[in-house]
XYZ file of C-alpha atoms in Angstrom:
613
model
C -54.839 33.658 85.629
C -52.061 32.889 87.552
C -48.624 31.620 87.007
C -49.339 28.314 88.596
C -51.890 27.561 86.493
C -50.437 28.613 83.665
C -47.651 25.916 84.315
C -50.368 23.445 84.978
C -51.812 24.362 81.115
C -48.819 24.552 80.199
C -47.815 20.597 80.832
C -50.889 19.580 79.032
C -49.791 20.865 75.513
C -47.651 20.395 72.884
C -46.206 23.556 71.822
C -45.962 25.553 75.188
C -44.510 28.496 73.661
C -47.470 29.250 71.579
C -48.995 30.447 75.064
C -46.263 31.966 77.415
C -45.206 34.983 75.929
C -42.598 36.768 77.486
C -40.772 37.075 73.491
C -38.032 40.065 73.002
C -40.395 42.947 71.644
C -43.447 42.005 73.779
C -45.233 45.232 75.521
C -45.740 44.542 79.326
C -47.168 47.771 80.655
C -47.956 49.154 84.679
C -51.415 49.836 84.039
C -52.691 53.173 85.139
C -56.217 54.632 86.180
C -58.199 55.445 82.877
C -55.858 53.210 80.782
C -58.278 52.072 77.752
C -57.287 47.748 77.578
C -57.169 46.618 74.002
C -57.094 42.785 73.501
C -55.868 42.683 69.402
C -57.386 38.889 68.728
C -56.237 36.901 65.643
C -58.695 33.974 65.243
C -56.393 31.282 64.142
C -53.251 30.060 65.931
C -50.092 31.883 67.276
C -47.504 30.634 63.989
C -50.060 32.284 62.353
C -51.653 35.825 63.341
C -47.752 36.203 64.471
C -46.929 36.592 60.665
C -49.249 38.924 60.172
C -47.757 42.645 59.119
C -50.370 43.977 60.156
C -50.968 43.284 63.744
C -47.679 43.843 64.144
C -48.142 47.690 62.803
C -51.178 48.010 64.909
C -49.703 46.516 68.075
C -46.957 48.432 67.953
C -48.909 51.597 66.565
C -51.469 51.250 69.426
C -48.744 50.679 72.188
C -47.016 54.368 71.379
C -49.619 55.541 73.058
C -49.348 55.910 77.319
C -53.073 55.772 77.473
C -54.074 51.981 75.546
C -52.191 48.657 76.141
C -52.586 46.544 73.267
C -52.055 42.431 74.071
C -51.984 39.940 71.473
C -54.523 36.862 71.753
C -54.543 33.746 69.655
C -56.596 31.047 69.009
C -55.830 27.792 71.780
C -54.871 24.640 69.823
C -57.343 21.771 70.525
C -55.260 20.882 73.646
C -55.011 24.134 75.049
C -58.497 24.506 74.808
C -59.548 21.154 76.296
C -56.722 22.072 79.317
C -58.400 25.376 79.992
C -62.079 24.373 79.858
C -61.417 21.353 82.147
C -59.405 24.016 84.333
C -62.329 26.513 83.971
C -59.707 28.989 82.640
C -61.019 31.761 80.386
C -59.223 33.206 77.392
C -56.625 35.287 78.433
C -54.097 37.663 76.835
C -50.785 36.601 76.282
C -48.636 39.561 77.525
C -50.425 39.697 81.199
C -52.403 36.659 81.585
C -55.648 38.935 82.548
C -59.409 37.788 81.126
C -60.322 38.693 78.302
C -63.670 39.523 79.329
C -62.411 42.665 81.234
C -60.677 44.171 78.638
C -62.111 47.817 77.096
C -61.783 46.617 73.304
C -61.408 43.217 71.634
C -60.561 43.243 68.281
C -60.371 40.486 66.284
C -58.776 40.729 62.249
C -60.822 39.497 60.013
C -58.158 37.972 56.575
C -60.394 35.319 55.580
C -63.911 34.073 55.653
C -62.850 30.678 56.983
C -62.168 32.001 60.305
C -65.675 33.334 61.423
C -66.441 30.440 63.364
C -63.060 31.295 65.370
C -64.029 34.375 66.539
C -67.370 32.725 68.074
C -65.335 30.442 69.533
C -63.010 33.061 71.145
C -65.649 35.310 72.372
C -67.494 31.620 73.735
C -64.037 31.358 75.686
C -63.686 34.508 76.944
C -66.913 34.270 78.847
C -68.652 36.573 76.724
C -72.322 36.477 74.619
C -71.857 35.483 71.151
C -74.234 38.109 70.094
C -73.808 41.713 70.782
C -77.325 42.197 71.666
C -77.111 40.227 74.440
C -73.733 42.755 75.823
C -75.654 44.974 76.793
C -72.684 46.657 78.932
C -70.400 49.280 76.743
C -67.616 47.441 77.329
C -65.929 45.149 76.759
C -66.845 46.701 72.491
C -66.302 43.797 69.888
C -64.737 45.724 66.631
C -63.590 44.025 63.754
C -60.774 44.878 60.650
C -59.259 43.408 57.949
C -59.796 42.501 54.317
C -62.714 40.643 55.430
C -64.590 43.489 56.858
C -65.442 45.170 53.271
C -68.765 42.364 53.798
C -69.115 41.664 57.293
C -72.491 41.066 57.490
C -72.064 36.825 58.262
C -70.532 38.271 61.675
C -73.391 41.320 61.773
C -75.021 39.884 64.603
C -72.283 38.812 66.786
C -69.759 42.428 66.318
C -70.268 45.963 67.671
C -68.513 47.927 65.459
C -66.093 47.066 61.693
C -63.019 49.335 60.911
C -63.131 50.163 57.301
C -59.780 50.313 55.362
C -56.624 50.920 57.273
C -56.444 51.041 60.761
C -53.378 53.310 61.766
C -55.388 56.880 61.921
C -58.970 55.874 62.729
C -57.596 53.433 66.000
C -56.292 56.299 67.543
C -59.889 58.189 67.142
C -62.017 54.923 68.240
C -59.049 54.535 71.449
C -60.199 58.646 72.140
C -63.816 57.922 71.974
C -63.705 54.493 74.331
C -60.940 56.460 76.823
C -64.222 59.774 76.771
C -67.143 57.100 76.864
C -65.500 56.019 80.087
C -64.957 58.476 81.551
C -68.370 60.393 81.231
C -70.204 56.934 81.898
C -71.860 56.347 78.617
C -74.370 53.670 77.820
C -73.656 51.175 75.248
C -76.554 52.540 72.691
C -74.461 56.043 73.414
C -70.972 54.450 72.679
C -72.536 52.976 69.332
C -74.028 56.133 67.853
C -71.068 58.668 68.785
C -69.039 55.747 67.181
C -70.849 56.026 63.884
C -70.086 59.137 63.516
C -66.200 58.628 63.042
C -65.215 58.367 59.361
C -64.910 54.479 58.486
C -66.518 52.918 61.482
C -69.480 50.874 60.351
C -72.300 50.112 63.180
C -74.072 47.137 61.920
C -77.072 47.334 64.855
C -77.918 50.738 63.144
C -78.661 49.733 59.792
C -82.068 47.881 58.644
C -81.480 44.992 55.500
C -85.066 43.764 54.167
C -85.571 41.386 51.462
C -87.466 41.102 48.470
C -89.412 37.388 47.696
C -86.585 35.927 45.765
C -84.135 36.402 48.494
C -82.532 39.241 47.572
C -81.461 42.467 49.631
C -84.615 45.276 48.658
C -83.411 48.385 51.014
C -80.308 48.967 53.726
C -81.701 51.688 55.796
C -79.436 53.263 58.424
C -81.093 54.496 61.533
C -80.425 57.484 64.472
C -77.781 59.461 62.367
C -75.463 56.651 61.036
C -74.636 57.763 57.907
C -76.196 56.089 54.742
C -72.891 55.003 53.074
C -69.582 54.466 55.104
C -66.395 55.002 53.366
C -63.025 53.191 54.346
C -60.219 55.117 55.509
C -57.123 55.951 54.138
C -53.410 56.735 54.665
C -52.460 59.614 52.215
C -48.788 59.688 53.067
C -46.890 56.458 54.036
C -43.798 57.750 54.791
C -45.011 60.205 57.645
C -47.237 57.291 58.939
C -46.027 54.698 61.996
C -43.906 51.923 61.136
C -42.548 49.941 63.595
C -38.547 49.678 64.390
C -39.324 46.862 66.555
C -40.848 43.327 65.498
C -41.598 40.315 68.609
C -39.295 37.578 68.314
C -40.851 34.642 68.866
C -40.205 31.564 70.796
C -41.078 28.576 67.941
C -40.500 28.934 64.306
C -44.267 30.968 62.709
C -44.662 30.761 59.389
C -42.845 33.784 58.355
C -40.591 34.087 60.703
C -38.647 37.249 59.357
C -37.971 41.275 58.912
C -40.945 42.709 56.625
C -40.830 46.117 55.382
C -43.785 47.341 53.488
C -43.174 49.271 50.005
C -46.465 50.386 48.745
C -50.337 49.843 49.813
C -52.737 49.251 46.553
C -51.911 47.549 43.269
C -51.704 48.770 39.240
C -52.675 45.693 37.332
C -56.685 45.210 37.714
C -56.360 41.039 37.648
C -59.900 41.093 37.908
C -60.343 38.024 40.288
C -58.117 39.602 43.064
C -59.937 41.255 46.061
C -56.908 42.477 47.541
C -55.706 44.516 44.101
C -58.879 46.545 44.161
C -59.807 46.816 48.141
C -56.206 48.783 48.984
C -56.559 51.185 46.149
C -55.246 53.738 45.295
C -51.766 53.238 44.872
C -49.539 55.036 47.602
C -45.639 53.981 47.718
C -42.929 54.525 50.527
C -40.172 56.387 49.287
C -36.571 54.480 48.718
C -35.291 56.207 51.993
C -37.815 55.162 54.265
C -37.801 51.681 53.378
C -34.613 51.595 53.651
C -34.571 52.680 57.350
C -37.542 50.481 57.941
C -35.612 47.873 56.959
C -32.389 48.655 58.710
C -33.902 49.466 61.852
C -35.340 45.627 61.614
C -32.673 44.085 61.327
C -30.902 46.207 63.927
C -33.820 45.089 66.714
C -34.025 41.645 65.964
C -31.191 40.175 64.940
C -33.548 38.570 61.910
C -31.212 36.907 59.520
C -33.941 37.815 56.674
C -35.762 40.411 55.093
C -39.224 40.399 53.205
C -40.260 43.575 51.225
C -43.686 43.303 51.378
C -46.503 44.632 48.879
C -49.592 43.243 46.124
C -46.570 43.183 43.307
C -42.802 43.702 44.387
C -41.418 44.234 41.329
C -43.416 46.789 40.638
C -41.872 49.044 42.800
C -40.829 51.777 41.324
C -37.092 52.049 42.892
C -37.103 48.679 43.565
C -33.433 47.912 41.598
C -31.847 50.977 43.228
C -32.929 49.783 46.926
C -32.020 46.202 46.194
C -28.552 47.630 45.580
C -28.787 49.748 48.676
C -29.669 47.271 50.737
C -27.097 44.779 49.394
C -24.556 47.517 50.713
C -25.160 46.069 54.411
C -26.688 42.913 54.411
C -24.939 41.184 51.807
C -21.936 41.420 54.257
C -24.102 40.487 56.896
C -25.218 37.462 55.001
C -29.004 38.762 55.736
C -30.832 37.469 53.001
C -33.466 39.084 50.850
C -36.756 38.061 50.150
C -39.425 38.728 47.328
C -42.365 37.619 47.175
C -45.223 38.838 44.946
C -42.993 39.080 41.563
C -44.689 39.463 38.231
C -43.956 36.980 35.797
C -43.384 39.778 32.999
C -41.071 42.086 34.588
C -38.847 39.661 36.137
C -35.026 40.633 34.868
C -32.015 39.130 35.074
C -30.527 41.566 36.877
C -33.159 41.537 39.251
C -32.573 38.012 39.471
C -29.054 38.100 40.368
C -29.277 40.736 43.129
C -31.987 38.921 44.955
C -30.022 35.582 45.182
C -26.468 37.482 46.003
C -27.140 36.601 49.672
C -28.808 32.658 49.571
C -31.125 31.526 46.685
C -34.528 30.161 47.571
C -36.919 29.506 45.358
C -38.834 31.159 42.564
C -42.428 31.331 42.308
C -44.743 32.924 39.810
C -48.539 33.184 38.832
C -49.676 32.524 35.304
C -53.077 31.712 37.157
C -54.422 30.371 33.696
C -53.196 28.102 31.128
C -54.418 29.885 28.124
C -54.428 33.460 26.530
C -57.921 32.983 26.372
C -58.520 33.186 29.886
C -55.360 35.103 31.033
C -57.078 37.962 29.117
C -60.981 37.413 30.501
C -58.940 37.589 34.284
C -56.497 40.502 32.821
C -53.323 39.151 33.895
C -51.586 40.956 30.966
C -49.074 38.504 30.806
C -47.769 35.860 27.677
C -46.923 32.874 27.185
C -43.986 34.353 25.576
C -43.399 36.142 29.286
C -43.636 32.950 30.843
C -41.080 31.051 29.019
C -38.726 34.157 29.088
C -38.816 34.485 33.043
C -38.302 30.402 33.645
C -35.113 30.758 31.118
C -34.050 33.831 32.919
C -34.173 31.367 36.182
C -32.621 28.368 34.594
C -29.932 30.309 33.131
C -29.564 31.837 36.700
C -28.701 28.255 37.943
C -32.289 27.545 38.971
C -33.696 24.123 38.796
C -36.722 24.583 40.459
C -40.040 26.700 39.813
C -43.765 26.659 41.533
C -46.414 28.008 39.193
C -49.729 29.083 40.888
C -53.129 28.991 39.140
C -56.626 28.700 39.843
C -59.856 26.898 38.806
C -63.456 27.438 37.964
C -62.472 30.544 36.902
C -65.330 32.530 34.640
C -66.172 31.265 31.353
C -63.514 28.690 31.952
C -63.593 24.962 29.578
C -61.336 22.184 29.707
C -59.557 23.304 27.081
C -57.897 26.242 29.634
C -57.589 23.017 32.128
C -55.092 21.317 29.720
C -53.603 24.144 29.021
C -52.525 24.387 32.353
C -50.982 21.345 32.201
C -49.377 21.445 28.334
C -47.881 25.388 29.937
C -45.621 22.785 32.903
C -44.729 20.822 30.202
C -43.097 23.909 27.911
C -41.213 25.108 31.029
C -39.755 21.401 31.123
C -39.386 21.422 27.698
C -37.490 24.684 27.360
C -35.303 23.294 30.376
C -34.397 20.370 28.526
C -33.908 22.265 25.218
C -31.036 24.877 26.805
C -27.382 23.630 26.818
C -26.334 26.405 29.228
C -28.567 24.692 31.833
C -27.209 23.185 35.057
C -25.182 20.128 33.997
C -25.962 17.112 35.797
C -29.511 18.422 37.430
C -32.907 17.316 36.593
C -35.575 20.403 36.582
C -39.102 20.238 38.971
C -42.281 22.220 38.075
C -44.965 22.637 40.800
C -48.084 23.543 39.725
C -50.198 25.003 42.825
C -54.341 25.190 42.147
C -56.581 26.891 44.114
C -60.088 26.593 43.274
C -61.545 30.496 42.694
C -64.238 32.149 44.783
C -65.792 35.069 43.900
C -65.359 37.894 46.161
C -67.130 41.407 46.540
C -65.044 44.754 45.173
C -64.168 42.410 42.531
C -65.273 42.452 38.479
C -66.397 39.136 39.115
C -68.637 39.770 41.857
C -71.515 38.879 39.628
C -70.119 35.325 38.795
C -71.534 32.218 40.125
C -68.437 29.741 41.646
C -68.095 26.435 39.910
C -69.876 23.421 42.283
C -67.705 21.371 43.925
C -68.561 18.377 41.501
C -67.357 20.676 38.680
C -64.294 21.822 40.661
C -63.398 18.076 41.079
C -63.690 16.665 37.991
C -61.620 19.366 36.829
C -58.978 18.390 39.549
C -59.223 15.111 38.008
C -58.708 16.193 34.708
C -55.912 18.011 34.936
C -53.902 15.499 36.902
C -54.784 13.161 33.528
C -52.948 15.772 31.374
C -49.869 15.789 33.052
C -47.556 13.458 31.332
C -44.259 14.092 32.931
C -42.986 12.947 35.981
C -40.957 16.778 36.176
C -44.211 18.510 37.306
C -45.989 17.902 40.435
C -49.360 19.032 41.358
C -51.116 20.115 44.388
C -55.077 22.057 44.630
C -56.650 23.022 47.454
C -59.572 21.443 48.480
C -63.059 22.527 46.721
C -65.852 21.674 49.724
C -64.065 24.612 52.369
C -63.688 26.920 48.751
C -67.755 26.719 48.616
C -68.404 27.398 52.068
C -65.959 30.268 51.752
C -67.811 31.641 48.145
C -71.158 31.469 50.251
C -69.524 33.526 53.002
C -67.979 35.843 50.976
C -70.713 37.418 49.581
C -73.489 36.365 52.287
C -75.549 38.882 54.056
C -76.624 38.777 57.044
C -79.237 35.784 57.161
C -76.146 33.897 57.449
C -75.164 34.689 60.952
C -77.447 31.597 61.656
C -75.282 29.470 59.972
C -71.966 30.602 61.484
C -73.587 30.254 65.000
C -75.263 26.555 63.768
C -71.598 25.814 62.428
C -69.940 26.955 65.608
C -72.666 25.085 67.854
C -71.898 21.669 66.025
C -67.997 22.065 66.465
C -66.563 24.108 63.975
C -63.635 25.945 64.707
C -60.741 26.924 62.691
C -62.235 26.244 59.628
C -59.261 27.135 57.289
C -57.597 24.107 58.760
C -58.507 20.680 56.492
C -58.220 19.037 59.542
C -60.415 21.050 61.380
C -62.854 21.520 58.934
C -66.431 19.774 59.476
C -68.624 20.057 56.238
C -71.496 18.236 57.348
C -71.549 21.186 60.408
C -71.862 23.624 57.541
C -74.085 21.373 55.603
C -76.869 20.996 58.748
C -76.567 24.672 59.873
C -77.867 26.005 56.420
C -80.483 23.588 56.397
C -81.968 24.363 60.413
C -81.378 28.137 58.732
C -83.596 27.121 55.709
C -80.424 28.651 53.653
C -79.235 27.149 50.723
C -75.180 27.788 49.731
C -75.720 27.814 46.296
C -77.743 30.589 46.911
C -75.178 32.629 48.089
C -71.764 30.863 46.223
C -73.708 29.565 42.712
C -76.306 32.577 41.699
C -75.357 34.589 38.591
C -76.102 38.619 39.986
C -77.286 41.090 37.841
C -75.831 44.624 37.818
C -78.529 46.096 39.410
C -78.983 43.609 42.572
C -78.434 45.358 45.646
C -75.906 43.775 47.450
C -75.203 43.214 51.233
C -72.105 45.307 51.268
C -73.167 48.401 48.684
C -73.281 50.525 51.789
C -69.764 50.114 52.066
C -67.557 52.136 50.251
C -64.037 50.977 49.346
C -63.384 53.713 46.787
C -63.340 51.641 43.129
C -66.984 52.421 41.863
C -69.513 49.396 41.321
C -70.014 51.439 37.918
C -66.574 49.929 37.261
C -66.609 46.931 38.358
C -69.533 46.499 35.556
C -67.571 47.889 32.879
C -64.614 45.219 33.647
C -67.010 42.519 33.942
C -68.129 43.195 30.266
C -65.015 43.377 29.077
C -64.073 40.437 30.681
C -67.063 38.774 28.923
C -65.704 39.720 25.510
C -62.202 38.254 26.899
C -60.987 42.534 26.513
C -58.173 43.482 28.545
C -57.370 46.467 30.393
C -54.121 47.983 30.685
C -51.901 48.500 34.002
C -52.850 51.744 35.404
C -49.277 53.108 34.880
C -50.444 53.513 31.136
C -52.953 55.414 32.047
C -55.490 56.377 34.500
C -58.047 53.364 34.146
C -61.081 55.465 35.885
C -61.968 53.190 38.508
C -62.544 55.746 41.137
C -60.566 54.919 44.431
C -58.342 58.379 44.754
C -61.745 59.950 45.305
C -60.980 58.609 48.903
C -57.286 60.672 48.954
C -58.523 63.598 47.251
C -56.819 62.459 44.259
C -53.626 60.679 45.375
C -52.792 57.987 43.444
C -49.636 56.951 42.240
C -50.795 56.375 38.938
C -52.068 59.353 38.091
C-alpha cells in the first residue's frame, strides 16, 4: 500500500492512529534476501492486542533475530474496514504497509474464544482462503498461540499449525524450519510433516477425529509420523530467557497503557474454575534481581510514568515486599507509580498496602468469586469470610473508600442461597465501613460488585460441568440485583447469551468449524464486543450445521469421554482433574501447593521444576 492511500484511509476514520504506526519502539527493518516475514496478528483492535505482554515479548523476541521481521497487525474498526474494501486495499501490516498475503508466517494469538470469527475475518481481508486446504502453497503458513490453543479444534479447519505452551524457544525452531523449507523449495504437505516433528507444534490436517452415535469423539488418530500426543512447551529458567528492555509507545491511550514486568509464569492455588491457574503450570518465578532490571530498563526506554508487575497472583510472589521496597528506592522519587493487580484477598497486609499506594493510590480490587463458604470451598478459593472483612478494613483504615469485588455465576452446584450471599457479603463490607470510627471522616464508602457468568473450560476440574442456560443465568442476574438493599453497592454482570456461545466454543471439537465459518458468513466479527456481537448469526449457523450449543456448553461429561483436546498435553494429568472434581462434589478443598506438593503432574514437562516442590 502506499502512503497516499494510506492518507486517503486514513481521512475516513476515527481514530487514525490505530493504523499509522510509526510509535517509538516500532521495528522497521531493510529486508534482505532469505529474510523469513512474520505478520504477529491480534484479532481484536489495536487498544487492545497492544496491551498484550505477550506480543510484546514475542515481537520483540522474534525481532533479535537478523533473519525474521516480525510486524504487528490488528483488527480494522468497522470504518477502516468499510474504507479499505471500498478502496480494494488488503490487510496490511502496520510497521511497512506490505500485504499480508505475502508474508512467510501469520500468526494470529488466540486469548479468547470470542475472537475466532476475527481471525476469519482477517485472513478474508488479507486475500487469503479461509480454509487451509484450499492454501495449497507453503506459504504464507497460518500458526496459531495462546491460551486458546490448548482446544483449537473450532479453528481446525481454517489453521496450519498451533504453538503449544510458551512461545519464546519453540518460535525460534518453527522461524529455522520456514527460513530451510525455503530455501530447499519444500511443498506445503513437506513443511507440515517436518513441522510436526518439533516438540509442541500441533498439525491439525494430520490427525483423524471420528465420532461415536451420540456425538461424542470415539478415536483421534494421528497420521504420517505426527506424534500421538503433543506436549506444550516450556521455559525452565525465566531469568536466562528474553525479556524485552524496550516496550512501543503508542500514539492513543490502549487499555493498559504502561511498564509490565512479569514475576512468575504458573499459579499455587488450584481455584478450580480458572483455566489460566492450571494451563501455565508449573510454577517458575524470576528472581528479585531480574525483575528489578526488567523493570528499570522500562522505565528507562519509555518514559512510562507506571509500572505493572504482572503474574496469575502478585502477592504471591515470594520477594514481593523486598522488591516493592527496591523499587520504591527509584520510582517513588520519580513519582512512577506502582501497580498490582492480581492480589489475593487473604494475604493482603498492611504493609503491603502502604508501599503500593506511596507513589498515587488507585483502587483496590479483590475476588471472593462466591458469596458463601459453601461454594468458595466446591471452587477452592481457600479464602474466609473472616479474610474478606480483614482485607476491606485493612483498606478503609488505609484511607480507602472504595472497593470492586469480582464474582461469578452459574457456578457448579450453585443455589440461590450462594446468589444472596453475594449480595448480604457487599452489605458486611458496608457494614464494617460504617461500624469503624477510624474511617475517613466526612466520606461515604462504594462497593462494586463485578459478575461474570462462568464457562467451563478444558484443563480445568470442571471440565465435566454443564454451564447454566442463559434463562438460568438471567434470572439469577435478576435475583441478585433484588437482594441488594443499599444504595453503597453497585452492580454490573456480563452478559449471559456471548458466555454460551463462548462455553460451546470452549470445549467444541471440530464439527464446529461450520459454525464459526456460518457465523463469520452472516457478519460476525469481533464477537467479544456487545456491540458487535450478533446472536441470531450464531443461532442460524448451528442450525445449517445441524449442531446444537447445548450440546457442546450444557452436557454433563463423564470421566471417561474422550475429549477433543486429550491429545494435547498441558502437563496437569486428566487423572487429576477427576480427583478435584470429586472433591469439589463433596465441597473438599485442596490446599495451596506451597503446603505441599498437590500431585497434579505439570513439572513432568520441566523435568521436575516447580517452584513448589
Amino acid at each position: 500500500m502506499t502512503l497516499d492511500q494510506l492518507d486517503l484511509l486514513l481521512s475516513q476514520v476515527q481514530k487514525p492512529a490505530r493504523y499509522t504506526a510509526g510509535e517509538m519502539g516500532a521495528v522497521v527493518k531493510t529486508l534482505t534476501p532469505g529474510m523469513l516475514r512474520y505478520a504477529f496478528c491480534f484479532p481484536d483492535l489495536y487498544e487492545v492486542g497492544m496491551s498484550h505482554l505477550g506480543m510484546k515479548i514475542l515481537y520483540g523476541h522474534a525481532n533479535r533475530r537478523d533473519d525474521v521481521w516480525c510486524e504487528r497487525v490488528f483488527s480494522p474498526d468497522a470504518d477502516m474496514q468499510t474504507a479499505m474494501e471500498e478502496m480494494g486495499v488488503p490487510l496490511f501490516a502496520l510497521e511497512s504497509l506490505d500485504p499480508v498475503k505475502d508474508f512467510d508466517l501469520i500468526g494470529f494469538t488466540l486469548q479468547y474464544e470470542m475472537c475466532y470469527t476475527e481471525v476469519l475475518n482477517l485472513l478474508n481481508l488479507a486475500g487469503l482462503a479461509i480454509r487451509a486446504k484450499d492454501r495449497t502453497d507453503p506459504f504464507p503458513l497460518v500458526v496459531v498461540g495462546g491460551p486458546c490453543a490448548s482446544n483449537p479444534e473450532p479453528l481446525a479447519d481454517f489453521i496450519d499449525l498451533v504453538s503449544l505452551g510458551e512461545g519464546e524457544e519453540v518460535s525460534d525452531e518453527l522461524f529455522d524450519l520456514c527460513i530451510q523449507a525455503k530455501k530447499e523449495g519444500w511443498d506445503k504437505p513437506e513443511v507440515l510433516r517436518r513441522a510436526a516433528q518439533i516438540p509442541g507444534i500441533y498439525v491439525p490436517s494430520l490427525y483423524d477425529v471420528t465420532y461415536n452415535e451420540d456425538g461424542t469423539i470415539c478415536t483421534i488418530t494421528p497420521r504420517e509420523g505426527a506424534p500421538a500426543v503433543v506436549s506444550k512447551r516450556v521455559i525452565t529458567d525465566l531469568d536466562s530467557v528474553y525479556y524485552p528492555e524496550n516496550f512501543i509507545v503508542p500514539f492513543l491511550d490502549i487499555v493498559h497503557d504502561r511498564a509490565v514486568v512479569e514475576l512468575f509464569r504458573g499459579c499455587n492455588r488450584g481455584c478450580r474454575f480458572c483455566q489460566a491457574g492450571f494451563l501455565y503450570r508449573p510454577i517458575r518465578e524470576k528472581s528479585f534481581e531480574t525483575v528489578a532490571k526488567d523493570a528499570k530498563n522500562l522505565i528507562e526506554s519509555t518514559g512510562y510514568d507506571e509500572i505493572g508487575l504482572s503474574s496469575l497472583s502478585t502477592s504471591d510472589y515470594c520477594g514481593l515486599e523486598p522488591l516493592l521496597d527496591s523499587l520504591l528506592d527509584w520510582t517513588e522519587e520519580k513519582h512512577v507509580n506502582l501497580s498490582l493487580p492480581s492480589l489475593r484477598i487473604d494475604n493482603f497486609s498492611e504493609s503491603l498496602m502502604e508501599k503500593v499506594t506511596r507513589v498515587r493510590k488507585s483502587g483496590l480490587t479483590f475476588a471472593p468469586e462466591a458469596g458463601t463458604q459453601r461454594l468458595r470451598d466446591v471452587i477452592n478459593k481457600n479464602i474466609t469470610e473472616q479474610n474478606v472483612t480483614d482485607t476491606c478494613r485493612t483498606a478503609f483504615l488505609g484511607g480507602y473508600t472504595a472497593v470492586k469485588l469480582y464474582f461469578m455465576m452459574g457456578l457448579p452446584t450453585e443455589t440461590l442461597d450462594d446468589i444472596k450471599g453475594i449480595a448480604d457479603l457487599a452489605q458486611k463490607v458496608v457494614d464494617l465501613y460504617y461500624s469503624m470510627p477510624e474511617r475517613p471522616k466526612g466520606k461515604s464508602v462504594s462497593v462494586n460488585i463485578s459478575v461474570a457468568c462462568f464457562v467451563p473450560k478444558p484443563y480445568t476440574p470442571f471440565e465435566f460441568e454443564p454451564q447454566d442456560s442463559m434463562e438460568a443465568l438471567r434470572e439469577k442476574q435478576k435475583y441478585l440485583l433484588s437482594c441488594v438493599r443499599s444504595r453503597k453497592i453497585s452492580v454490573s454482570y456480563h452478559d449471559s447469551a456471548t458466555s454460551v456461545a463462548e462455553a460451546a466454543l470452549a470445549r467444541g471439537d471440530r464439527r464446529l468449524c461450520q459454525v464459526v465459518e456460518g457465523a463469520f458468513l452472516r457478519g460476525s466479527r469481533l464477537d467479544g464486543w456487545d456491540d458487535h456481537f450478533k446472536p441470531l448469526a450464531w443461532q442460524e449457523a448451528f442450525e445449517e450445521a445441524g449442531l446444537d450449543p447445548d450440546f457442546y456448553a450444557r452436557r454433563r461429561r463423564s470421566y471417561d469421554e474422550v475429549f477433543p483436546w486429550d491429545h494435547l498435553d498441558y502437563g496437569v494429568t486428566k487423572a487429576f482433574f477427576i480427583r478435584e472434581h470429586q472433591k469439589a462434589m463433596q465441597a473438599a478443598t485442596t490446599p495451596s501447593c506451597f503446603a505441599g506438593c498437590n500431585g497434579c503432574g505439570a513439572q513432568r514437562l520441566t523435568g521436575g521444576v516447580c517452584k513448589c516442590i
